[in-house]
mmCIF file of C-alpha atoms in Angstrom:
data_model
loop_
_atom_site.group_PDB
_atom_site.id
_atom_site.type_symbol
_atom_site.label_atom_id
_atom_site.label_comp_id
_atom_site.label_asym_id
_atom_site.label_seq_id
_atom_site.Cartn_x
_atom_site.Cartn_y
_atom_site.Cartn_z
ATOM 1 C CA MET A 1 57.763 11.958 15.430
ATOM 2 C CA PRO A 2 54.703 10.816 17.568
ATOM 3 C CA ASN A 3 53.319 14.456 17.488
ATOM 4 C CA LYS A 4 53.600 14.361 13.413
ATOM 5 C CA ILE A 5 51.692 11.090 13.658
ATOM 6 C CA LYS A 6 48.932 12.478 15.762
ATOM 7 C CA ASP A 7 48.571 15.565 13.520
ATOM 8 C CA ILE A 8 48.304 13.464 10.517
ATOM 9 C CA PHE A 9 45.517 11.387 12.033
ATOM 10 C CA SER A 10 43.800 14.419 13.949
ATOM 11 C CA ASP A 11 40.070 14.453 13.827
ATOM 12 C CA ASP A 12 40.183 18.410 13.305
ATOM 13 C CA MET A 13 38.020 19.439 10.709
ATOM 14 C CA PHE A 14 39.866 20.883 7.451
ATOM 15 C CA ASP A 15 38.705 23.906 5.571
ATOM 16 C CA MET A 16 37.349 23.827 1.635
ATOM 17 C CA GLY A 17 36.881 27.064 -0.093
ATOM 18 C CA GLY A 18 37.499 28.638 -3.459
ATOM 19 C CA ASN A 19 36.834 31.107 -6.307
ATOM 20 C CA ILE A 20 33.963 31.702 -8.647
ATOM 21 C CA ARG A 21 34.456 33.853 -11.850
ATOM 22 C CA PHE A 22 31.412 35.527 -13.224
ATOM 23 C CA ARG A 23 30.390 36.408 -16.887
ATOM 24 C CA ASP A 24 29.766 40.181 -15.654
ATOM 25 C CA HIS A 25 28.413 41.954 -12.806
ATOM 26 C CA GLU A 26 24.869 40.962 -13.658
ATOM 27 C CA ALA A 27 25.571 37.194 -13.289
ATOM 28 C CA TYR A 28 27.326 38.041 -9.840
ATOM 29 C CA LYS A 29 24.130 39.516 -8.598
ATOM 30 C CA ASN A 30 22.059 36.765 -9.873
ATOM 31 C CA PHE A 31 24.490 34.476 -7.598
ATOM 32 C CA LEU A 32 23.592 36.519 -4.608
ATOM 33 C CA ALA A 33 19.897 36.491 -5.481
ATOM 34 C CA ALA A 34 20.156 32.544 -5.616
ATOM 35 C CA LEU A 35 22.040 32.297 -2.422
ATOM 36 C CA GLU A 36 19.279 34.257 -0.804
ATOM 37 C CA ILE A 37 16.494 32.064 -2.324
ATOM 38 C CA VAL A 38 18.542 28.790 -0.845
ATOM 39 C CA HIS A 39 19.080 30.613 2.578
ATOM 40 C CA THR A 40 15.242 31.605 2.927
ATOM 41 C CA GLU A 41 13.408 28.536 1.092
ATOM 42 C CA GLY A 42 15.898 25.361 1.311
ATOM 43 C CA ARG A 43 15.830 24.745 -2.457
ATOM 44 C CA THR A 44 18.422 24.588 -5.280
ATOM 45 C CA VAL A 45 18.620 27.190 -7.725
ATOM 46 C CA PRO A 46 20.405 27.379 -11.208
ATOM 47 C CA VAL A 47 22.792 30.309 -11.748
ATOM 48 C CA GLU A 48 23.594 31.310 -15.530
ATOM 49 C CA GLY A 49 26.779 33.289 -16.156
ATOM 50 C CA VAL A 50 29.297 31.504 -14.276
ATOM 51 C CA ILE A 51 32.341 30.806 -16.294
ATOM 52 C CA ALA A 52 35.092 29.237 -14.117
ATOM 53 C CA VAL A 53 35.408 27.664 -10.347
ATOM 54 C CA SER A 54 38.892 27.021 -8.512
ATOM 55 C CA THR A 55 38.687 24.862 -5.532
ATOM 56 C CA LYS A 56 41.122 24.335 -2.493
ATOM 57 C CA VAL A 57 41.243 22.762 0.861
ATOM 58 C CA SER A 58 43.036 24.220 4.083
ATOM 59 C CA HIS A 59 44.307 22.809 7.273
ATOM 60 C CA GLU A 60 46.896 24.315 9.928
ATOM 61 C CA GLY A 61 47.906 26.851 7.405
ATOM 62 C CA THR A 62 48.582 24.959 4.603
ATOM 63 C CA THR A 63 46.491 25.217 1.652
ATOM 64 C CA PHE A 64 46.310 22.578 -1.463
ATOM 65 C CA PRO A 65 44.456 23.291 -4.665
ATOM 66 C CA LEU A 66 42.037 20.655 -5.730
ATOM 67 C CA GLY A 67 41.272 21.980 -9.292
ATOM 68 C CA ASP A 68 40.244 24.368 -11.789
ATOM 69 C CA HIS A 69 37.036 24.105 -13.919
ATOM 70 C CA ASP A 70 36.400 26.598 -16.488
ATOM 71 C CA ASN A 71 34.080 24.699 -18.940
ATOM 72 C CA ILE A 72 30.972 24.984 -16.908
ATOM 73 C CA SER A 73 27.804 24.211 -18.451
ATOM 74 C CA LYS A 74 25.609 23.805 -15.612
ATOM 75 C CA PHE A 75 25.846 25.684 -12.203
ATOM 76 C CA VAL A 76 23.517 25.267 -9.349
ATOM 77 C CA VAL A 77 23.656 26.314 -5.632
ATOM 78 C CA GLY A 78 21.825 24.717 -2.759
ATOM 79 C CA PRO A 79 21.560 24.000 1.024
ATOM 80 C CA ALA A 80 24.385 22.062 2.621
ATOM 81 C CA VAL A 81 22.832 18.723 3.602
ATOM 82 C CA GLU A 82 23.861 15.675 5.932
ATOM 83 C CA PRO A 83 22.682 12.362 6.580
ATOM 84 C CA VAL A 84 20.589 11.714 9.721
ATOM 85 C CA ALA A 85 20.248 8.129 10.747
ATOM 86 C CA ILE A 86 16.721 7.291 12.314
ATOM 87 C CA PRO A 87 16.078 4.294 14.485
ATOM 88 C CA LEU A 88 12.546 2.946 13.800
ATOM 89 C CA ASN A 89 10.627 0.037 15.387
ATOM 90 C CA VAL A 90 8.406 -1.674 12.418
ATOM 91 C CA ARG A 91 6.102 -4.303 14.044
ATOM 92 C CA GLY A 92 8.599 -5.285 16.417
ATOM 93 C CA ASP A 93 11.757 -5.304 14.178
ATOM 94 C CA GLU A 94 14.583 -2.691 14.658
ATOM 95 C CA LYS A 95 15.286 -0.745 11.435
ATOM 96 C CA VAL A 96 17.248 2.098 10.497
ATOM 97 C CA ILE A 97 16.481 4.735 7.899
ATOM 98 C CA THR A 98 18.298 7.630 6.439
ATOM 99 C CA LEU A 99 17.012 11.068 6.080
ATOM 100 C CA TRP A 100 18.774 14.256 4.587
ATOM 101 C CA ARG A 101 18.995 17.520 6.834
ATOM 102 C CA SER A 102 19.273 21.022 5.827
ATOM 103 C CA GLN A 103 18.998 24.154 7.629
ATOM 104 C CA VAL A 104 17.962 27.304 6.181
ATOM 105 C CA LYS A 105 17.022 30.920 7.623
ATOM 106 C CA ASP A 106 14.040 29.833 10.011
ATOM 107 C CA LYS A 107 13.817 26.008 9.681
ATOM 108 C CA VAL A 108 15.465 22.868 9.426
ATOM 109 C CA ILE A 109 14.203 20.434 6.882
ATOM 110 C CA LEU A 110 14.550 16.585 6.712
ATOM 111 C CA ARG A 111 14.109 14.650 3.581
ATOM 112 C CA SER A 112 13.581 11.073 2.374
ATOM 113 C CA GLU A 113 16.076 9.773 -0.265
ATOM 114 C CA PRO A 114 15.039 10.851 -3.690
ATOM 115 C CA ASP A 115 14.117 7.561 -5.083
ATOM 116 C CA SER A 116 12.444 6.301 -1.539
ATOM 117 C CA ILE A 117 8.904 4.575 -2.627
ATOM 118 C CA VAL A 118 7.422 6.929 0.259
ATOM 119 C CA SER A 119 9.096 10.148 0.026
ATOM 120 C CA PHE A 120 8.657 12.475 3.048
ATOM 121 C CA ARG A 121 9.653 15.967 3.779
ATOM 122 C CA PHE A 122 9.383 17.247 7.371
ATOM 123 C CA THR A 123 9.827 21.097 7.978
ATOM 124 C CA PHE A 124 10.638 22.331 11.526
ATOM 125 C CA LEU A 125 9.371 25.571 11.683
ATOM 126 C CA LEU A 126 11.518 27.023 14.434
ATOM 127 C CA SER A 127 10.032 30.247 15.092
ATOM 128 C CA GLU A 128 6.365 28.873 15.367
ATOM 129 C CA HIS A 129 7.653 25.648 16.831
ATOM 130 C CA LYS A 130 5.417 23.597 14.075
ATOM 131 C CA LEU A 131 6.169 20.838 12.201
ATOM 132 C CA ASN A 132 4.868 20.500 8.403
ATOM 133 C CA ILE A 133 4.614 16.853 7.096
ATOM 134 C CA ASN A 134 4.384 16.590 3.249
ATOM 135 C CA TYR A 135 4.853 13.084 1.408
ATOM 136 C CA ILE A 136 4.246 11.302 -1.947
ATOM 137 C CA VAL A 137 3.877 7.658 -3.010
ATOM 138 C CA GLN A 138 6.221 7.027 -6.072
ATOM 139 C CA PHE A 139 4.508 3.551 -7.013
ATOM 140 C CA GLU A 140 6.850 3.441 -9.820
ATOM 141 C CA LYS A 141 9.851 3.095 -7.558
ATOM 142 C CA ALA A 142 9.035 -0.131 -6.191
ATOM 143 C CA LYS A 143 10.183 -3.425 -7.753
ATOM 144 C CA SER A 144 7.840 -5.691 -6.142
ATOM 145 C CA ILE A 145 4.467 -5.584 -4.034
ATOM 146 C CA GLU A 146 6.675 -6.721 -1.317
ATOM 147 C CA ASP A 147 8.534 -3.529 -1.457
ATOM 148 C CA LEU A 148 5.385 -1.482 -1.434
ATOM 149 C CA ALA A 149 4.502 -3.340 1.801
ATOM 150 C CA ASP A 150 7.764 -2.889 3.252
ATOM 151 C CA SER A 151 7.847 0.895 2.391
ATOM 152 C CA PHE A 152 4.193 1.584 3.951
ATOM 153 C CA GLY A 153 5.208 -0.134 7.154
ATOM 154 C CA LEU A 154 8.436 2.148 7.404
ATOM 155 C CA ALA A 155 6.306 5.231 6.586
ATOM 156 C CA GLU A 156 3.928 4.723 9.463
ATOM 157 C CA ALA A 157 6.904 3.757 11.652
ATOM 158 C CA LEU A 158 8.590 7.022 11.000
ATOM 159 C CA LEU A 159 5.462 9.288 11.473
ATOM 160 C CA THR A 160 5.092 7.288 15.092
ATOM 161 C CA PHE A 161 8.803 8.307 15.656
ATOM 162 C CA PHE A 162 7.968 11.948 15.184
ATOM 163 C CA CYS A 163 4.764 12.048 17.040
ATOM 164 C CA LYS A 164 6.786 10.604 19.943
ATOM 165 C CA HIS A 165 9.833 13.055 19.677
ATOM 166 C CA GLU A 166 8.183 16.039 18.576
ATOM 167 C CA ASN A 167 7.773 18.805 21.265
ATOM 168 C CA GLY A 168 4.192 20.071 22.097
ATOM 169 C CA LYS A 169 0.762 18.687 21.731
ATOM 170 C CA PRO A 170 -0.744 18.879 18.326
ATOM 171 C CA SER A 171 -3.987 20.376 17.833
ATOM 172 C CA GLU A 172 -7.032 18.314 17.714
ATOM 173 C CA GLU A 173 -7.364 18.869 14.066
ATOM 174 C CA ASP A 174 -3.515 18.009 13.245
ATOM 175 C CA ALA A 175 -3.824 15.000 15.540
ATOM 176 C CA ALA A 176 -7.028 13.666 13.629
ATOM 177 C CA SER A 177 -5.160 14.369 10.263
ATOM 178 C CA LEU A 178 -2.030 12.726 11.483
ATOM 179 C CA SER A 179 -3.841 9.715 12.940
ATOM 180 C CA ASN A 180 -5.726 9.308 9.194
ATOM 181 C CA ILE A 181 -2.284 9.369 7.475
ATOM 182 C CA LYS A 182 -0.795 6.592 9.895
ATOM 183 C CA LYS A 183 -4.175 4.783 9.282
ATOM 184 C CA TYR A 184 -3.826 4.975 5.503
ATOM 185 C CA PHE A 185 -0.306 3.587 5.548
ATOM 186 C CA ARG A 186 -0.995 0.815 7.968
ATOM 187 C CA TYR A 187 -4.085 -0.344 6.319
ATOM 188 C CA TYR A 188 -2.278 -0.356 2.699
ATOM 189 C CA GLU A 189 0.642 -1.934 3.980
ATOM 190 C CA ALA A 190 -1.756 -5.125 5.103
ATOM 191 C CA PHE A 191 -3.441 -4.654 1.785
ATOM 192 C CA PHE A 192 -0.081 -4.955 -0.033
ATOM 193 C CA GLN A 193 0.696 -8.075 1.860
ATOM 194 C CA ARG A 194 -2.571 -9.486 1.138
ATOM 195 C CA LEU A 195 -1.952 -8.973 -2.736
ATOM 196 C CA GLN A 196 1.447 -10.484 -2.546
ATOM 197 C CA MET A 197 -0.025 -13.392 -0.879
ATOM 198 C CA VAL A 198 -2.823 -13.681 -3.845
ATOM 199 C CA GLU A 199 0.310 -13.306 -6.061
ATOM 200 C CA ASN A 200 1.782 -16.147 -4.612
ATOM 201 C CA GLU A 201 -1.133 -18.222 -4.533
ATOM 202 C CA LEU A 202 -1.770 -17.900 -8.166
ATOM 203 C CA ASP A 203 1.732 -17.588 -9.335
ATOM 204 C CA LEU A 204 0.899 -13.897 -10.619
ATOM 205 C CA SER A 205 3.468 -10.931 -11.068
ATOM 206 C CA VAL A 206 1.714 -7.405 -10.570
ATOM 207 C CA SER A 207 3.479 -4.116 -11.652
ATOM 208 C CA PRO A 208 3.627 -1.766 -8.631
ATOM 209 C CA SER A 209 3.212 0.975 -10.925
ATOM 210 C CA LEU A 210 -0.343 -0.063 -11.698
ATOM 211 C CA LEU A 211 -1.515 0.501 -8.066
ATOM 212 C CA LYS A 212 -1.449 4.086 -8.647
ATOM 213 C CA LYS A 213 -4.931 3.886 -10.563
ATOM 214 C CA LEU A 214 -6.130 1.170 -8.570
ATOM 215 C CA SER A 215 -10.214 1.188 -8.359
ATOM 216 C CA ARG A 216 -12.420 0.301 -5.469
ATOM 217 C CA GLU A 217 -13.744 -2.413 -7.574
ATOM 218 C CA GLU A 218 -10.171 -3.738 -8.216
ATOM 219 C CA GLN A 219 -9.573 -3.542 -4.818
ATOM 220 C CA GLN A 220 -12.736 -5.580 -3.737
ATOM 221 C CA ASP A 221 -11.798 -8.346 -5.981
ATOM 222 C CA ILE A 222 -8.163 -8.684 -4.540
ATOM 223 C CA ASP A 223 -9.587 -8.541 -1.035
ATOM 224 C CA GLU A 224 -12.290 -11.353 -2.051
ATOM 225 C CA LEU A 225 -9.678 -13.394 -3.774
ATOM 226 C CA TYR A 226 -7.639 -13.409 -0.627
ATOM 227 C CA LEU A 227 -10.784 -14.410 1.592
ATOM 228 C CA LEU A 228 -11.348 -17.478 -1.003
ATOM 229 C CA LEU A 229 -7.866 -18.848 -1.840
ATOM 230 C CA CYS A 230 -5.751 -17.540 1.113
ATOM 231 C CA LYS A 231 -8.148 -17.919 4.057
ATOM 232 C CA LYS A 232 -10.356 -20.494 2.429
ATOM 233 C CA ARG A 233 -13.572 -18.692 3.354
ATOM 234 C CA VAL A 234 -16.843 -19.877 2.282
ATOM 235 C CA LEU A 235 -18.440 -16.759 1.380
ATOM 236 C CA ARG A 236 -22.294 -15.770 0.768
ATOM 237 C CA LEU A 237 -23.257 -14.193 -2.710
ATOM 238 C CA ASN A 238 -24.569 -10.699 -2.243
ATOM 239 C CA ALA A 239 -27.739 -11.255 -3.689
ATOM 240 C CA GLN A 240 -31.079 -12.705 -3.048
ATOM 241 C CA LEU A 241 -32.498 -15.305 -5.066
ATOM 242 C CA THR A 242 -36.016 -14.986 -6.601
ATOM 243 C CA ALA A 243 -38.379 -18.173 -7.254
ATOM 244 C CA THR A 244 -38.938 -18.185 -11.121
ATOM 245 C CA ASP A 245 -39.556 -20.756 -13.585
ATOM 246 C CA SER A 246 -35.834 -21.261 -13.735
ATOM 247 C CA THR A 247 -35.593 -22.294 -10.059
ATOM 248 C CA THR A 248 -36.316 -25.742 -11.159
ATOM 249 C CA ILE A 249 -34.718 -29.235 -11.142
ATOM 250 C CA ASP A 250 -35.654 -32.571 -12.776
ATOM 251 C CA MET A 251 -35.295 -35.926 -10.871
ATOM 252 C CA ASP A 252 -36.010 -39.603 -11.619
ATOM 253 C CA HIS A 253 -39.403 -40.274 -10.323
ATOM 254 C CA SER A 254 -38.349 -43.117 -8.480
ATOM 255 C CA ASN A 255 -35.918 -41.499 -6.170
ATOM 256 C CA SER A 256 -38.315 -38.461 -5.741
ATOM 257 C CA THR A 257 -39.949 -38.636 -2.268
ATOM 258 C CA LEU A 258 -40.210 -35.077 -1.727
ATOM 259 C CA ASN A 259 -43.310 -33.340 -0.676
ATOM 260 C CA ILE A 260 -44.519 -29.446 -0.968
ATOM 261 C CA GLY A 261 -42.692 -27.444 1.709
ATOM 262 C CA SER A 262 -40.013 -29.653 2.381
ATOM 263 C CA LYS A 263 -36.528 -28.320 2.774
ATOM 264 C CA ILE A 264 -34.319 -29.229 -0.017
ATOM 265 C CA SER A 265 -30.353 -29.147 -0.532
ATOM 266 C CA LEU A 266 -29.173 -28.049 -3.803
ATOM 267 C CA THR A 267 -25.420 -28.040 -4.610
ATOM 268 C CA PHE A 268 -24.024 -26.922 -8.076
ATOM 269 C CA LEU A 269 -20.831 -25.966 -10.055
ATOM 270 C CA SER A 270 -20.023 -22.663 -11.351
ATOM 271 C CA THR A 271 -17.591 -20.170 -12.275
ATOM 272 C CA ILE A 272 -16.550 -16.750 -11.007
ATOM 273 C CA GLU A 273 -14.278 -14.171 -12.726
ATOM 274 C CA PHE A 274 -12.060 -11.633 -11.058
ATOM 275 C CA ASN A 275 -10.571 -8.827 -13.142
ATOM 276 C CA PHE A 276 -7.553 -6.364 -11.361
ATOM 277 C CA LEU A 277 -4.379 -4.783 -12.424
ATOM 278 C CA GLU A 278 -4.284 -6.312 -15.870
ATOM 279 C CA GLN A 279 -4.940 -9.622 -14.595
ATOM 280 C CA THR A 280 -7.955 -11.938 -15.314
ATOM 281 C CA VAL A 281 -8.456 -14.750 -12.581
ATOM 282 C CA LEU A 282 -11.233 -17.391 -13.505
ATOM 283 C CA LEU A 283 -11.876 -19.858 -10.262
ATOM 284 C CA HIS A 284 -14.163 -22.768 -10.169
ATOM 285 C CA THR A 285 -16.965 -22.436 -7.346
ATOM 286 C CA ALA A 286 -18.885 -25.395 -5.172
ATOM 287 C CA ASN A 287 -22.155 -23.675 -4.233
ATOM 288 C CA LEU A 288 -25.040 -24.309 -1.740
ATOM 289 C CA ILE A 289 -28.654 -23.006 -2.061
ATOM 290 C CA VAL A 290 -29.610 -22.228 1.508
ATOM 291 C CA ASN A 291 -33.226 -22.026 2.696
ATOM 292 C CA ALA A 292 -34.724 -23.751 -0.513
ATOM 293 C CA LEU A 293 -38.035 -25.193 0.039
ATOM 294 C CA VAL A 294 -40.162 -27.475 -2.246
ATOM 295 C CA LYS A 295 -43.165 -25.413 -3.855
ATOM 296 C CA ASP A 296 -44.447 -27.715 -6.382
ATOM 297 C CA VAL A 297 -43.834 -31.203 -7.719
ATOM 298 C CA GLN A 298 -45.065 -31.841 -11.333
ATOM 299 C CA LYS A 299 -44.856 -35.363 -12.840
ATOM 300 C CA SER A 300 -44.403 -36.282 -16.286
ATOM 301 C CA ASP A 301 -45.224 -39.097 -18.274
ATOM 302 C CA ASP A 302 -41.709 -40.055 -18.921
ATOM 303 C CA GLY A 303 -41.012 -41.020 -15.309
ATOM 304 C CA THR A 304 -39.298 -37.502 -14.387
ATOM 305 C CA VAL A 305 -40.677 -34.897 -11.925
ATOM 306 C CA LYS A 306 -39.832 -31.445 -12.042
ATOM 307 C CA ILE A 307 -39.299 -29.941 -8.595
ATOM 308 C CA LEU A 308 -40.144 -26.040 -8.394
ATOM 309 C CA TYR A 309 -38.198 -24.489 -5.213
ATOM 310 C CA GLY A 310 -38.457 -21.195 -3.592
ATOM 311 C CA ASP A 311 -38.374 -19.783 -0.116
ATOM 312 C CA THR A 312 -40.132 -17.791 2.564
ATOM 313 C CA ASP A 313 -40.095 -14.152 3.452
ATOM 314 C CA SER A 314 -38.831 -14.851 6.900
ATOM 315 C CA LYS A 315 -35.818 -17.301 5.377
ATOM 316 C CA PRO A 316 -34.879 -15.983 2.175
ATOM 317 C CA MET A 317 -32.772 -18.080 -0.220
ATOM 318 C CA TYR A 318 -29.231 -17.507 -0.664
ATOM 319 C CA ILE A 319 -26.190 -19.102 -2.347
ATOM 320 C CA ALA A 320 -23.181 -19.774 -0.447
ATOM 321 C CA PHE A 321 -19.726 -20.572 -2.230
ATOM 322 C CA SER A 322 -16.144 -21.587 -1.842
ATOM 323 C CA ALA A 323 -13.749 -21.339 -4.595
ATOM 324 C CA PHE A 324 -10.986 -23.411 -5.963
ATOM 325 C CA LYS A 325 -8.149 -23.130 -8.774
ATOM 326 C CA THR A 326 -9.339 -26.156 -10.850
ATOM 327 C CA GLU A 327 -12.656 -27.672 -11.355
ATOM 328 C CA GLU A 328 -11.477 -31.245 -9.961
ATOM 329 C CA GLU A 329 -11.212 -29.413 -6.699
ATOM 330 C CA ALA A 330 -14.516 -27.690 -6.817
ATOM 331 C CA GLU A 331 -16.101 -30.978 -7.844
ATOM 332 C CA HIS A 332 -14.660 -32.848 -4.701
ATOM 333 C CA GLU A 333 -15.930 -30.196 -2.435
ATOM 334 C CA MET A 334 -19.427 -30.173 -3.820
ATOM 335 C CA SER A 335 -19.461 -33.946 -3.129
ATOM 336 C CA ASP A 336 -18.680 -33.150 0.595
ATOM 337 C CA ILE A 337 -20.571 -29.911 0.626
ATOM 338 C CA MET A 338 -23.185 -32.075 3.251
ATOM 339 C CA GLU A 339 -20.721 -33.090 5.599
ATOM 340 C CA HIS A 340 -19.898 -29.260 6.550
ATOM 341 C CA ASN A 341 -22.817 -27.544 5.210
ATOM 342 C CA GLU A 342 -22.854 -25.281 8.618
ATOM 343 C CA MET A 343 -19.863 -23.442 6.842
ATOM 344 C CA TYR A 344 -22.180 -22.402 3.933
ATOM 345 C CA ILE A 345 -25.501 -21.804 6.037
ATOM 346 C CA ASN A 346 -23.369 -19.663 8.147
ATOM 347 C CA ALA A 347 -21.712 -17.960 5.574
ATOM 348 C CA LEU A 348 -21.232 -13.895 5.401
ATOM 349 C CA ILE A 349 -21.055 -11.767 2.455
ATOM 350 C CA SER A 350 -17.347 -10.595 1.798
ATOM 351 C CA ASN A 351 -17.979 -6.992 2.527
ATOM 352 C CA VAL A 352 -18.455 -8.052 6.427
ATOM 353 C CA TYR A 353 -14.899 -9.603 6.488
ATOM 354 C CA ILE A 354 -13.208 -6.935 4.191
ATOM 355 C CA LYS A 355 -14.769 -4.111 6.293
ATOM 356 C CA GLN A 356 -12.752 -5.657 9.145
ATOM 357 C CA PHE A 357 -9.323 -5.150 7.171
ATOM 358 C CA TYR A 358 -9.986 -1.411 7.359
ATOM 359 C CA SER A 359 -11.755 -0.438 10.436
ATOM 360 C CA GLU A 360 -9.140 -1.937 13.288
ATOM 361 C CA LYS A 361 -8.535 0.725 15.790
ATOM 362 C CA ASP A 362 -5.300 2.252 16.583
#
């Protein structure tokens, strides 16, 4: 009895088999041709003319029928696949993903799950000792921006895993190409994380599928919003002010003690609009005009003076600004600007900060 129980729970593999009936000899030839394609190319192939299939399982000389199928509308043949667990280190966290392995005539293929956001196909060419890497990004498979960021982090970690474990040293060209792909996933993982923070700050919900057609202008807007709202950066407007008739202010005569050539600090409120991924965001800004000098003082009979201001060639005027979700916040900041005006005087244009997002070293 103990031996019988041992046999029942044995780890020995069983055999599966069966019979296929074809409509005619031509259908049988098509079946053999399909098997050859599967063996050499590793892809599934439909076969016409199969009219019945019977299956059975055998173990230690005993055969058990599994079933007969004689109403077949579609029949395909493909390579046998098996799951392979890959341990990854993603930003210090240990994660495991599953790839599907198949082996054909002269190569081993590892594929991602079909519904993966980033879908990989790794092809190991056995006779050439080469590894080919193909991937596609399926934005529509993501349910959220967070899903995209996580998937891009996994993608970079997976490439790093194969770089470390692949035998041989890649050519200089291949190494550069692989490095660029890894950078793409790393930089856009961080970009999606910034977008997610903007979403949270503004209570937005962006559809991941829209990112398939993300423009540079939209990406710039998202990064600038991140700087203004999430990092609370003061930014310098990327434009030089020109002294014209419009660069004037009216002041009460009794309060005017300004002389030509004097420095003048000018603050004002404004708005700025961002458009990206079918979203429109309007922010309120507190602004400081830096390097303004009094050019002329024009007194009027009604007790007011008009101050014309401008700049010098060595110190051109520019606007530095901070942004807020409400006008009240912007008004409060404008009233306090001069208490921390060095933040505005030393402000940089947004591109200086944004360039750093995409130029980190490996």
